[in-house]
Coordinates of C-alpha atoms in Angstrom, one line a residue:
M461 CA 53.4 -26.6 -0.3
S462 CA 52.7 -23.7 2.1
H463 CA 49.1 -23.1 1.0
T464 CA 46.3 -25.6 0.8
S465 CA 43.7 -25.0 -1.9
L466 CA 40.4 -26.7 -1.2
S467 CA 39.9 -29.5 -3.7
P468 CA 36.6 -31.3 -4.3
L469 CA 36.1 -34.1 -1.8
P470 CA 35.4 -37.8 -2.5
S471 CA 31.7 -38.6 -2.6
S472 CA 30.4 -39.3 0.9
D473 CA 27.4 -41.0 -0.7
R474 CA 29.5 -43.9 -2.0
P475 CA 29.9 -46.3 0.9
D476 CA 30.6 -49.1 -1.6
A477 CA 33.6 -47.3 -2.9
A478 CA 34.9 -46.5 0.6
A479 CA 34.4 -50.2 1.6
R480 CA 36.4 -51.4 -1.5
L481 CA 39.1 -48.8 -0.8
R482 CA 39.3 -49.9 2.9
E483 CA 39.7 -53.5 1.8
A484 CA 42.6 -52.6 -0.5
L485 CA 44.3 -50.5 2.1
L486 CA 44.2 -53.2 4.7
G487 CA 45.2 -55.8 2.1
A488 CA 48.4 -53.8 1.6
S489 CA 49.0 -53.4 5.4
F490 CA 48.4 -49.6 5.2
T491 CA 48.0 -49.6 8.9
V492 CA 49.8 -48.0 11.9
D493 CA 51.8 -51.2 12.4
G494 CA 52.5 -51.6 8.7
M495 CA 53.8 -48.1 8.4
L496 CA 56.0 -48.4 11.5
D497 CA 57.5 -51.6 10.0
L498 CA 58.1 -49.9 6.6
L499 CA 59.3 -46.5 7.7
G500 CA 61.1 -47.4 11.0
A501 CA 60.6 -45.4 14.2
P502 CA 62.8 -42.4 13.3
A503 CA 61.1 -41.7 9.9
Y504 CA 57.6 -42.3 11.4
A505 CA 58.4 -39.9 14.2
A506 CA 59.8 -37.3 11.8
L507 CA 56.4 -37.3 9.9
A508 CA 54.8 -36.1 13.2
R509 CA 57.2 -33.1 13.1
S510 CA 56.2 -32.4 9.5
E511 CA 59.5 -33.7 8.1
T512 CA 59.0 -35.9 5.1
V513 CA 62.5 -36.5 3.8
P514 CA 63.1 -39.7 5.9
A515 CA 59.7 -41.2 4.8
L516 CA 60.4 -40.3 1.1
R517 CA 63.7 -42.1 1.3
A518 CA 62.1 -45.1 2.9
T519 CA 59.5 -45.4 0.1
R520 CA 61.7 -45.4 -3.0
G521 CA 60.7 -49.0 -3.8
D522 CA 57.6 -50.2 -5.6
T523 CA 55.9 -52.4 -3.0
P524 CA 52.1 -51.8 -2.6
L525 CA 52.6 -50.3 0.9
E526 CA 55.3 -47.9 -0.4
T527 CA 53.0 -46.8 -3.2
L528 CA 50.1 -46.1 -0.7
V529 CA 52.4 -44.1 1.7
R530 CA 53.7 -41.9 -1.2
L531 CA 50.1 -41.4 -2.5
F532 CA 48.1 -40.8 0.7
L533 CA 50.6 -39.7 3.3
L534 CA 53.3 -37.9 1.3
Q535 CA 50.9 -36.7 -1.4
Q536 CA 53.2 -37.5 -4.3
P537 CA 51.8 -38.3 -7.7
V538 CA 52.2 -42.0 -8.6
P539 CA 52.1 -43.7 -12.0
H540 CA 48.6 -45.0 -12.8
A541 CA 50.0 -48.5 -13.5
R542 CA 51.6 -48.8 -10.1
V543 CA 48.5 -47.7 -8.3
A544 CA 46.4 -50.1 -10.4
D545 CA 48.3 -53.0 -8.8
V546 CA 47.1 -51.9 -5.4
L547 CA 43.8 -50.1 -5.6
P548 CA 40.6 -50.3 -7.7
V549 CA 41.8 -47.2 -9.6
A550 CA 38.7 -46.6 -11.8
D551 CA 36.5 -46.9 -8.8
C552 CA 38.7 -44.4 -6.8
L553 CA 38.8 -41.9 -9.7
D554 CA 35.0 -42.2 -10.2
S555 CA 34.2 -41.7 -6.5
G556 CA 36.8 -38.9 -6.1
W557 CA 39.4 -40.5 -3.8
L558 CA 42.0 -40.0 -6.6
T559 CA 42.4 -37.6 -9.4
A560 CA 44.3 -37.9 -12.7
V561 CA 47.4 -35.7 -13.1
G562 CA 50.1 -35.2 -15.6
G563 CA 49.0 -37.7 -18.2
D564 CA 49.7 -41.1 -16.7
E565 CA 49.8 -40.3 -13.0
V566 CA 47.2 -40.2 -10.2
A567 CA 47.2 -38.2 -7.0
A568 CA 45.2 -38.4 -3.8
T569 CA 42.5 -35.7 -3.2
V570 CA 42.6 -36.1 0.6
D571 CA 45.1 -37.1 3.2
V572 CA 44.3 -40.6 4.5
R573 CA 46.1 -41.6 7.7
P574 CA 46.1 -44.9 9.4
Y575 CA 45.0 -44.6 13.1
G576 CA 44.9 -47.3 15.8
G577 CA 41.6 -47.6 17.5
T578 CA 41.1 -48.1 21.3
D579 CA 41.2 -51.9 21.0
G580 CA 43.7 -52.1 18.2
E581 CA 41.1 -51.6 15.4
D582 CA 42.6 -50.3 12.0
W583 CA 40.9 -47.0 11.3
F584 CA 41.6 -44.2 8.8
I585 CA 41.4 -40.4 9.4
V586 CA 40.6 -38.4 6.3
S587 CA 41.6 -34.7 6.2
D588 CA 42.6 -32.0 3.8
L589 CA 45.9 -32.5 1.9
G590 CA 48.9 -31.3 3.9
C591 CA 46.7 -30.8 7.0
A592 CA 47.2 -34.0 8.9
V593 CA 49.6 -33.6 11.7
G594 CA 52.9 -34.2 9.9
G595 CA 51.1 -33.9 6.6
A596 CA 53.3 -33.6 3.5
G597 CA 52.7 -29.9 3.4
G598 CA 53.6 -29.4 7.0
I599 CA 52.0 -26.5 8.9
G600 CA 51.5 -23.6 6.7
S601 CA 49.0 -20.8 6.0
R602 CA 45.6 -22.4 5.3
D603 CA 42.3 -21.6 3.8
E604 CA 39.4 -20.7 6.1
G605 CA 37.4 -23.9 5.6
V606 CA 40.3 -26.4 5.8
V607 CA 39.8 -29.6 7.8
L608 CA 42.8 -30.7 9.9
G609 CA 43.7 -34.3 10.8
V610 CA 44.5 -35.8 14.1
G611 CA 46.7 -33.8 16.4
G612 CA 47.9 -34.2 20.0
A613 CA 44.8 -32.4 21.3
S614 CA 42.5 -34.9 19.4
T615 CA 44.3 -38.0 20.9
T616 CA 44.4 -36.4 24.4
L617 CA 40.6 -35.9 24.3
A618 CA 40.0 -39.4 22.9
G619 CA 42.2 -40.8 25.7
I620 CA 40.4 -39.0 28.6
T621 CA 36.9 -39.8 27.4
V622 CA 34.8 -42.1 29.6
R623 CA 34.1 -45.2 27.4
T624 CA 31.0 -46.8 29.1
P625 CA 28.3 -48.0 26.7
V626 CA 25.7 -45.2 26.2
A627 CA 22.6 -44.6 24.1
S628 CA 23.6 -41.3 22.7
A629 CA 26.8 -39.3 22.1
L630 CA 27.4 -35.8 20.7
D631 CA 30.7 -34.8 19.0
L632 CA 30.5 -31.0 18.9
G633 CA 32.9 -29.4 16.3
T634 CA 33.8 -32.8 14.8
G635 CA 36.5 -31.7 12.3
S636 CA 37.8 -34.8 10.6
G637 CA 35.6 -37.1 12.8
I638 CA 38.0 -38.7 15.2
Q639 CA 35.9 -38.3 18.3
A640 CA 32.8 -39.4 16.5
L641 CA 34.7 -42.5 15.3
H642 CA 35.6 -43.4 18.9
A643 CA 32.1 -42.7 20.1
A644 CA 30.6 -45.0 17.5
Q645 CA 32.3 -47.9 19.3
H646 CA 30.2 -47.5 22.5
A647 CA 27.3 -45.3 21.7
T648 CA 24.1 -46.5 20.0
R649 CA 23.5 -43.2 18.3
V650 CA 26.2 -40.6 17.4
T651 CA 25.5 -37.0 16.4
A652 CA 28.4 -34.9 15.0
T653 CA 28.2 -31.2 14.4
D654 CA 30.4 -28.6 12.8
L655 CA 30.1 -25.0 11.6
N656 CA 32.1 -26.0 8.5
P657 CA 30.1 -28.2 6.1
R658 CA 33.4 -29.6 4.7
A659 CA 34.2 -31.0 8.1
L660 CA 30.9 -32.9 8.1
Q661 CA 31.7 -34.4 4.7
M662 CA 35.2 -35.3 6.0
T663 CA 33.7 -37.0 9.1
A664 CA 31.4 -39.1 6.8
L665 CA 34.5 -40.2 4.9
T666 CA 36.5 -41.0 8.0
L667 CA 33.6 -43.2 9.4
A668 CA 33.0 -44.9 6.1
L669 CA 36.7 -45.7 5.4
S670 CA 37.1 -46.9 9.0
G671 CA 34.1 -49.3 8.6
A672 CA 32.1 -47.5 11.4
P673 CA 28.4 -46.7 11.4
Q674 CA 27.5 -43.3 9.9
A675 CA 26.7 -40.5 12.4
D676 CA 23.8 -38.0 12.3
L677 CA 25.7 -35.0 10.8
R678 CA 24.4 -31.5 11.5
E679 CA 25.8 -28.1 10.4
G680 CA 25.9 -25.2 12.9
S681 CA 27.6 -23.4 15.8
L682 CA 27.9 -24.8 19.3
F683 CA 24.6 -26.4 20.5
E684 CA 22.5 -24.7 17.9
P685 CA 22.1 -27.7 15.6
V686 CA 20.8 -30.0 18.4
G687 CA 18.2 -27.7 19.9
E688 CA 16.9 -29.1 23.2
E689 CA 18.1 -32.7 22.6
T690 CA 20.1 -34.3 25.5
Y691 CA 22.9 -36.8 25.5
D692 CA 24.7 -39.3 27.7
L693 CA 28.1 -38.2 26.4
I694 CA 29.2 -34.9 24.9
V695 CA 32.8 -34.4 23.7
S696 CA 34.4 -31.4 22.1
N697 CA 37.9 -30.4 21.0
P698 CA 36.7 -26.8 20.1
P699 CA 38.5 -24.1 18.3
F700 CA 39.8 -22.8 21.7
V701 CA 42.7 -20.6 20.6
I702 CA 42.4 -17.1 22.2
S703 CA 43.4 -14.7 19.5
P704 CA 42.5 -11.2 18.1
G705 CA 40.1 -11.2 15.3
G706 CA 39.4 -15.0 15.0
R707 CA 41.2 -15.4 11.7
L708 CA 41.0 -19.2 11.3
T709 CA 37.7 -21.0 12.0
Y710 CA 39.3 -24.4 12.7
R711 CA 41.4 -22.8 15.4
D712 CA 39.8 -19.7 17.0
G713 CA 36.0 -19.7 17.2
G714 CA 35.4 -16.0 16.6
M715 CA 34.4 -15.1 20.2
G716 CA 36.6 -12.8 22.3
G717 CA 39.0 -14.2 24.9
D718 CA 38.0 -17.5 26.4
D719 CA 34.2 -16.8 25.8
L720 CA 33.8 -19.8 23.4
C721 CA 35.1 -22.3 25.9
R722 CA 33.1 -20.7 28.8
T723 CA 29.9 -20.7 26.7
L724 CA 30.4 -24.3 25.7
V725 CA 30.9 -25.5 29.3
Q726 CA 28.0 -23.4 30.7
Q727 CA 25.5 -24.6 28.0
A728 CA 26.5 -28.3 28.3
G729 CA 24.7 -28.8 31.6
D730 CA 21.2 -28.5 30.0
R731 CA 22.2 -30.9 27.2
L732 CA 23.2 -33.8 29.5
N733 CA 21.1 -36.7 30.7
D734 CA 21.4 -37.6 34.4
G735 CA 24.7 -39.3 35.0
G736 CA 26.0 -38.1 31.6
Y737 CA 29.5 -36.8 30.9
A738 CA 30.6 -33.7 29.0
Q739 CA 34.3 -33.6 28.2
F740 CA 36.3 -30.8 26.6
L741 CA 39.7 -29.5 25.9
A742 CA 39.9 -25.8 26.6
N743 CA 42.1 -22.7 27.0
W744 CA 41.4 -20.1 29.7
Q745 CA 42.8 -16.7 30.6
H746 CA 44.8 -16.0 33.7
V747 CA 43.6 -12.4 34.4
E748 CA 45.4 -10.0 36.7
G749 CA 43.7 -9.7 40.1
E750 CA 41.6 -12.9 39.6
D751 CA 42.3 -16.5 40.7
W752 CA 42.2 -18.7 37.6
Q753 CA 40.6 -21.5 39.6
D754 CA 37.7 -19.2 40.6
R755 CA 37.3 -18.2 37.0
L756 CA 36.8 -21.8 36.0
R757 CA 34.5 -22.7 38.9
S758 CA 32.2 -19.9 37.7
W759 CA 31.9 -21.8 34.3
V760 CA 30.5 -25.0 35.9
P761 CA 26.8 -25.2 35.2
R762 CA 24.3 -25.9 38.0
G763 CA 23.5 -29.6 38.6
C764 CA 26.9 -30.8 37.5
D765 CA 30.0 -32.1 39.3
A766 CA 33.2 -31.1 37.6
W767 CA 36.8 -32.1 37.4
I768 CA 39.1 -29.5 35.8
V769 CA 42.8 -30.2 35.2
Q770 CA 45.2 -27.5 34.1
R771 CA 48.0 -29.2 32.2
E772 CA 50.0 -26.3 31.0
V773 CA 50.4 -22.5 31.4
Q774 CA 52.1 -20.2 28.9
D775 CA 52.8 -16.5 29.3
V776 CA 51.2 -14.3 26.6
T777 CA 54.4 -14.0 24.5
Q778 CA 54.9 -17.8 24.4
Y779 CA 51.3 -18.3 23.6
A780 CA 51.2 -15.7 20.7
E781 CA 54.4 -17.2 19.2
L782 CA 53.0 -20.7 19.3
W783 CA 49.9 -19.9 17.4
L784 CA 51.5 -17.4 15.0
R785 CA 53.9 -20.2 14.1
D786 CA 51.1 -22.8 13.8
A787 CA 49.5 -20.6 11.1
G788 CA 52.9 -20.2 9.3
D789 CA 52.9 -16.4 9.9
H790 CA 56.6 -16.5 10.8
R791 CA 57.4 -17.7 7.2
N792 CA 55.8 -14.7 5.5
D793 CA 56.6 -11.0 5.6
P794 CA 58.5 -10.1 8.8
A795 CA 56.7 -6.8 9.1
E796 CA 53.3 -8.5 8.9
Y797 CA 54.4 -11.1 11.5
Q798 CA 55.5 -8.3 13.9
A799 CA 52.2 -6.5 13.4
R800 CA 50.2 -9.6 14.1
Y801 CA 52.3 -10.4 17.2
D802 CA 51.7 -6.8 18.4
A803 CA 47.9 -7.2 17.9
W804 CA 47.9 -10.3 20.1
L805 CA 49.8 -8.5 22.8
D806 CA 47.5 -5.5 22.5
E807 CA 44.5 -7.7 22.9
F808 CA 45.9 -9.5 26.0
E809 CA 46.9 -6.2 27.5
A810 CA 43.4 -4.7 27.1
R811 CA 42.0 -7.8 28.8
K812 CA 44.6 -7.8 31.6
V813 CA 45.6 -11.3 30.6
R814 CA 49.0 -12.4 31.9
A815 CA 49.0 -16.0 30.8
V816 CA 46.9 -18.7 29.2
G817 CA 46.1 -22.1 30.7
F818 CA 45.3 -25.3 28.8
G819 CA 43.7 -28.4 30.1
W820 CA 40.7 -30.8 30.4
I821 CA 37.2 -30.1 31.7
T822 CA 34.9 -32.9 32.6
L823 CA 31.3 -32.4 33.8
R824 CA 29.0 -35.0 35.1
K825 CA 25.3 -34.4 35.5
A826 CA 24.4 -35.2 39.1
A827 CA 21.4 -34.6 41.3
A828 CA 23.5 -33.9 44.4
A829 CA 22.6 -31.0 46.7
Q830 CA 26.3 -30.1 47.0
P831 CA 28.0 -30.4 43.7
S832 CA 31.7 -31.4 43.8
V833 CA 33.9 -29.1 41.8
T834 CA 37.6 -30.0 41.7
V835 CA 40.0 -27.5 39.9
E836 CA 43.7 -28.5 40.0
E837 CA 47.0 -28.0 38.3
W838 CA 48.7 -31.3 37.2
P839 CA 51.6 -30.6 34.7
H840 CA 53.2 -34.0 35.4
S841 CA 53.1 -37.0 33.1
V842 CA 50.1 -39.3 33.1
E843 CA 49.3 -42.6 31.6
Q844 CA 46.7 -42.5 28.8
P845 CA 44.1 -43.7 28.2
L846 CA 42.5 -42.1 31.3
G847 CA 38.8 -42.7 30.6
D848 CA 38.5 -45.2 33.5
T849 CA 40.5 -42.9 35.8
V850 CA 38.0 -40.1 35.0
R851 CA 35.0 -42.3 35.7
T852 CA 36.4 -43.7 39.0
H853 CA 37.1 -40.1 40.1
F854 CA 33.4 -39.4 40.0
D855 CA 32.6 -42.8 41.6
R856 CA 34.8 -41.7 44.5
V857 CA 33.1 -38.3 44.7
D858 CA 29.8 -40.2 45.1
Y859 CA 31.2 -42.5 47.8
L860 CA 32.7 -39.7 49.9
R861 CA 29.6 -37.5 49.6
A862 CA 27.5 -40.4 50.9
H863 CA 29.8 -41.4 53.8
D864 CA 30.4 -39.3 56.9
D865 CA 33.4 -40.0 59.2
A866 CA 31.6 -42.7 61.1
A867 CA 30.6 -44.5 57.9
L868 CA 34.1 -44.1 56.6
L869 CA 35.6 -45.9 59.7
A870 CA 33.1 -48.7 59.3
G871 CA 34.1 -49.1 55.6
H872 CA 36.5 -51.6 54.1
F873 CA 39.2 -50.5 51.7
K874 CA 42.0 -51.9 49.6
L875 CA 45.2 -50.4 48.3
V876 CA 45.1 -49.7 44.6
A877 CA 47.5 -51.7 42.4
E878 CA 51.0 -50.3 41.7
V879 CA 51.2 -47.8 44.6
V880 CA 54.7 -47.6 46.1
Q881 CA 55.9 -46.0 49.2
E882 CA 58.9 -43.6 49.4
Q883 CA 60.5 -42.4 52.6
V884 CA 61.8 -38.9 52.6
G885 CA 64.3 -37.5 55.1
L886 CA 68.0 -36.6 55.7
P887 CA 70.5 -39.4 55.1
G888 CA 71.3 -41.3 58.2
A889 CA 68.2 -40.0 60.1
E890 CA 66.5 -42.6 62.3
D891 CA 63.0 -41.7 61.1
P892 CA 61.9 -40.3 57.8
E893 CA 60.6 -36.7 57.8
H894 CA 57.6 -37.9 55.9
V895 CA 56.3 -40.7 53.7
V896 CA 55.2 -40.3 50.1
L897 CA 52.8 -42.7 48.4
R898 CA 53.1 -42.7 44.6
Q899 CA 50.9 -44.2 41.9
H900 CA 52.4 -45.7 38.8
R901 CA 49.2 -45.7 36.8
G902 CA 46.6 -43.2 35.7
M903 CA 47.3 -39.7 37.0
R904 CA 50.5 -40.9 38.6
R905 CA 49.8 -38.9 41.7
A906 CA 52.1 -38.6 44.8
T907 CA 50.8 -37.6 48.2
K908 CA 52.5 -37.0 51.6
V909 CA 51.2 -39.1 54.5
D910 CA 52.2 -39.5 58.1
T911 CA 53.4 -42.9 59.5
V912 CA 49.8 -43.7 60.6
G913 CA 48.5 -43.0 57.1
A914 CA 51.3 -45.1 55.5
G915 CA 50.7 -47.9 57.9
F916 CA 46.9 -47.8 57.3
A917 CA 47.3 -47.8 53.5
G918 CA 49.8 -50.7 53.7
V919 CA 47.4 -53.1 55.5
C920 CA 44.3 -52.2 53.5
D921 CA 43.3 -55.4 51.8
G922 CA 39.6 -55.3 52.4
T923 CA 39.6 -57.7 55.3
L924 CA 39.3 -55.3 58.3
S925 CA 37.2 -52.2 58.6
A926 CA 39.1 -48.9 58.7
G927 CA 38.2 -48.5 62.4
R928 CA 39.6 -51.9 63.3
I929 CA 42.9 -51.2 61.4
L930 CA 43.3 -47.9 63.3
D931 CA 42.7 -49.6 66.6
A932 CA 45.5 -52.1 65.8
I933 CA 47.8 -49.2 64.8
A934 CA 46.9 -47.3 68.1
Q935 CA 48.0 -50.4 70.1
L936 CA 51.2 -50.7 68.1
V937 CA 52.3 -47.0 68.5
G938 CA 50.9 -46.6 72.0
E939 CA 48.3 -44.0 71.1
D940 CA 44.7 -43.5 72.4
P941 CA 42.5 -45.3 69.9
V942 CA 39.7 -42.8 70.3
L943 CA 42.0 -39.9 69.5
L944 CA 43.4 -41.8 66.5
R945 CA 39.9 -42.5 65.2
D946 CA 39.1 -38.8 65.5
R947 CA 42.0 -37.4 63.6
T948 CA 42.5 -40.0 60.8
P949 CA 39.3 -39.8 58.7
A950 CA 40.5 -36.7 56.9
Q951 CA 43.6 -38.6 55.8
I952 CA 41.5 -41.6 54.8
R953 CA 39.2 -39.3 52.8
L954 CA 42.2 -37.8 51.0
L955 CA 43.6 -41.3 50.1
V956 CA 40.2 -42.2 48.7
E957 CA 39.8 -38.9 46.9
Q958 CA 43.1 -39.2 45.2
G959 CA 42.7 -42.8 44.3
F960 CA 45.3 -44.5 46.5
I961 CA 42.7 -46.7 48.3
E962 CA 39.3 -47.8 47.1
P963 CA 36.2 -49.0 49.0
T964 CA 35.6 -52.8 48.6
G965 CA 31.9 -53.0 49.4

């Protein structure tokens, strides 16, 4: 199935039907754990690569779970009688979750995919047939209004989002509703918007089938549907792909270059309550003669601290190929594929774009006179979820902003858990050239320190003030304590900033 026709959706006004369907799905162990047990890790992983043969082979029996996997994940018609043993068929047909096909068979009208919540909840993501990641149809050319399921970008954003309890949250460009579903667990009121009315219906279905409270659903572009309203949390996995012509709404938002991401970030500042967070995934252009970090700094709205992390960079040819393949263009007419590829490169050449960066942008509304804007490249592996890591980054920003060097030396610190020390130098050398501290959690950073910095971090347990520790180190190494106190605060500041040590009071 290389093309998805948009079928009528189940009724989003039938919470009773969704509740009964949910009960039946859970009763048959149609969950992430249940699927993993049934399919085995290789077949389960193959689904994520859009390969369905291993899963089809693993579901040739007639257990309730095999029936549901074939029906909702592999989108195979199943005999009515078999489905009737597992689901309230009449109810599902009446409310539109199933449709009758070929005489005595039924088929799913939507893709329903088990998804594990933050605390192990059993949720379900509803999307268009063949459009979940690893859906039965794989990735192919799609209709304009199609609603995709959960992909790597969705789960990345869900993982980096700060999960403190809030009064209000906004999921901008909700798609199948995954971010709204997460937000519903810790926000009193959730608003979800999308330019595509079908996406809003899909979000309502995802929330209902997952047993979550319904969101306030609004149709429209960017912040238009919410007017002047403000929120404690804004999240968006926008259609950030930089492409010529904006062919696919779910993917490229119709603005030129990286204008959509820039507009979203710049406008978010006015929609945040004090202390509120806005978190986005984004693409940005690397333009000839311009520092990409400066480009991103210029996006940050006034009155906001920001932490921007570039996770990946692709040259323009890699980038064009990635998204042409995503749309299935490589499977069609070779001449058309070549023409489209050419158009992408023409567009990039006209804009003097040499590469495209991908990463995370977090804003926090702050009343500080001097906003903190950190833009960095971090292509290395991290440990998700990172929501707490993001929150503590801004806590540390506040601490460092409020403490000058004298206050820093009077402070008490402790070494963060799971930091190890590595000594780097030539084999056989008496002293290491330098010492590296490495985190095994969160961002998994590594930073070079001198022997004083390593010694300082090693004895930080909150008991002694930083100044007292330095005095003791000065005595040990035979250095003037005043000079040591003068030159070390910058290193302490770096260790706090990067999360190797934390203040204890």
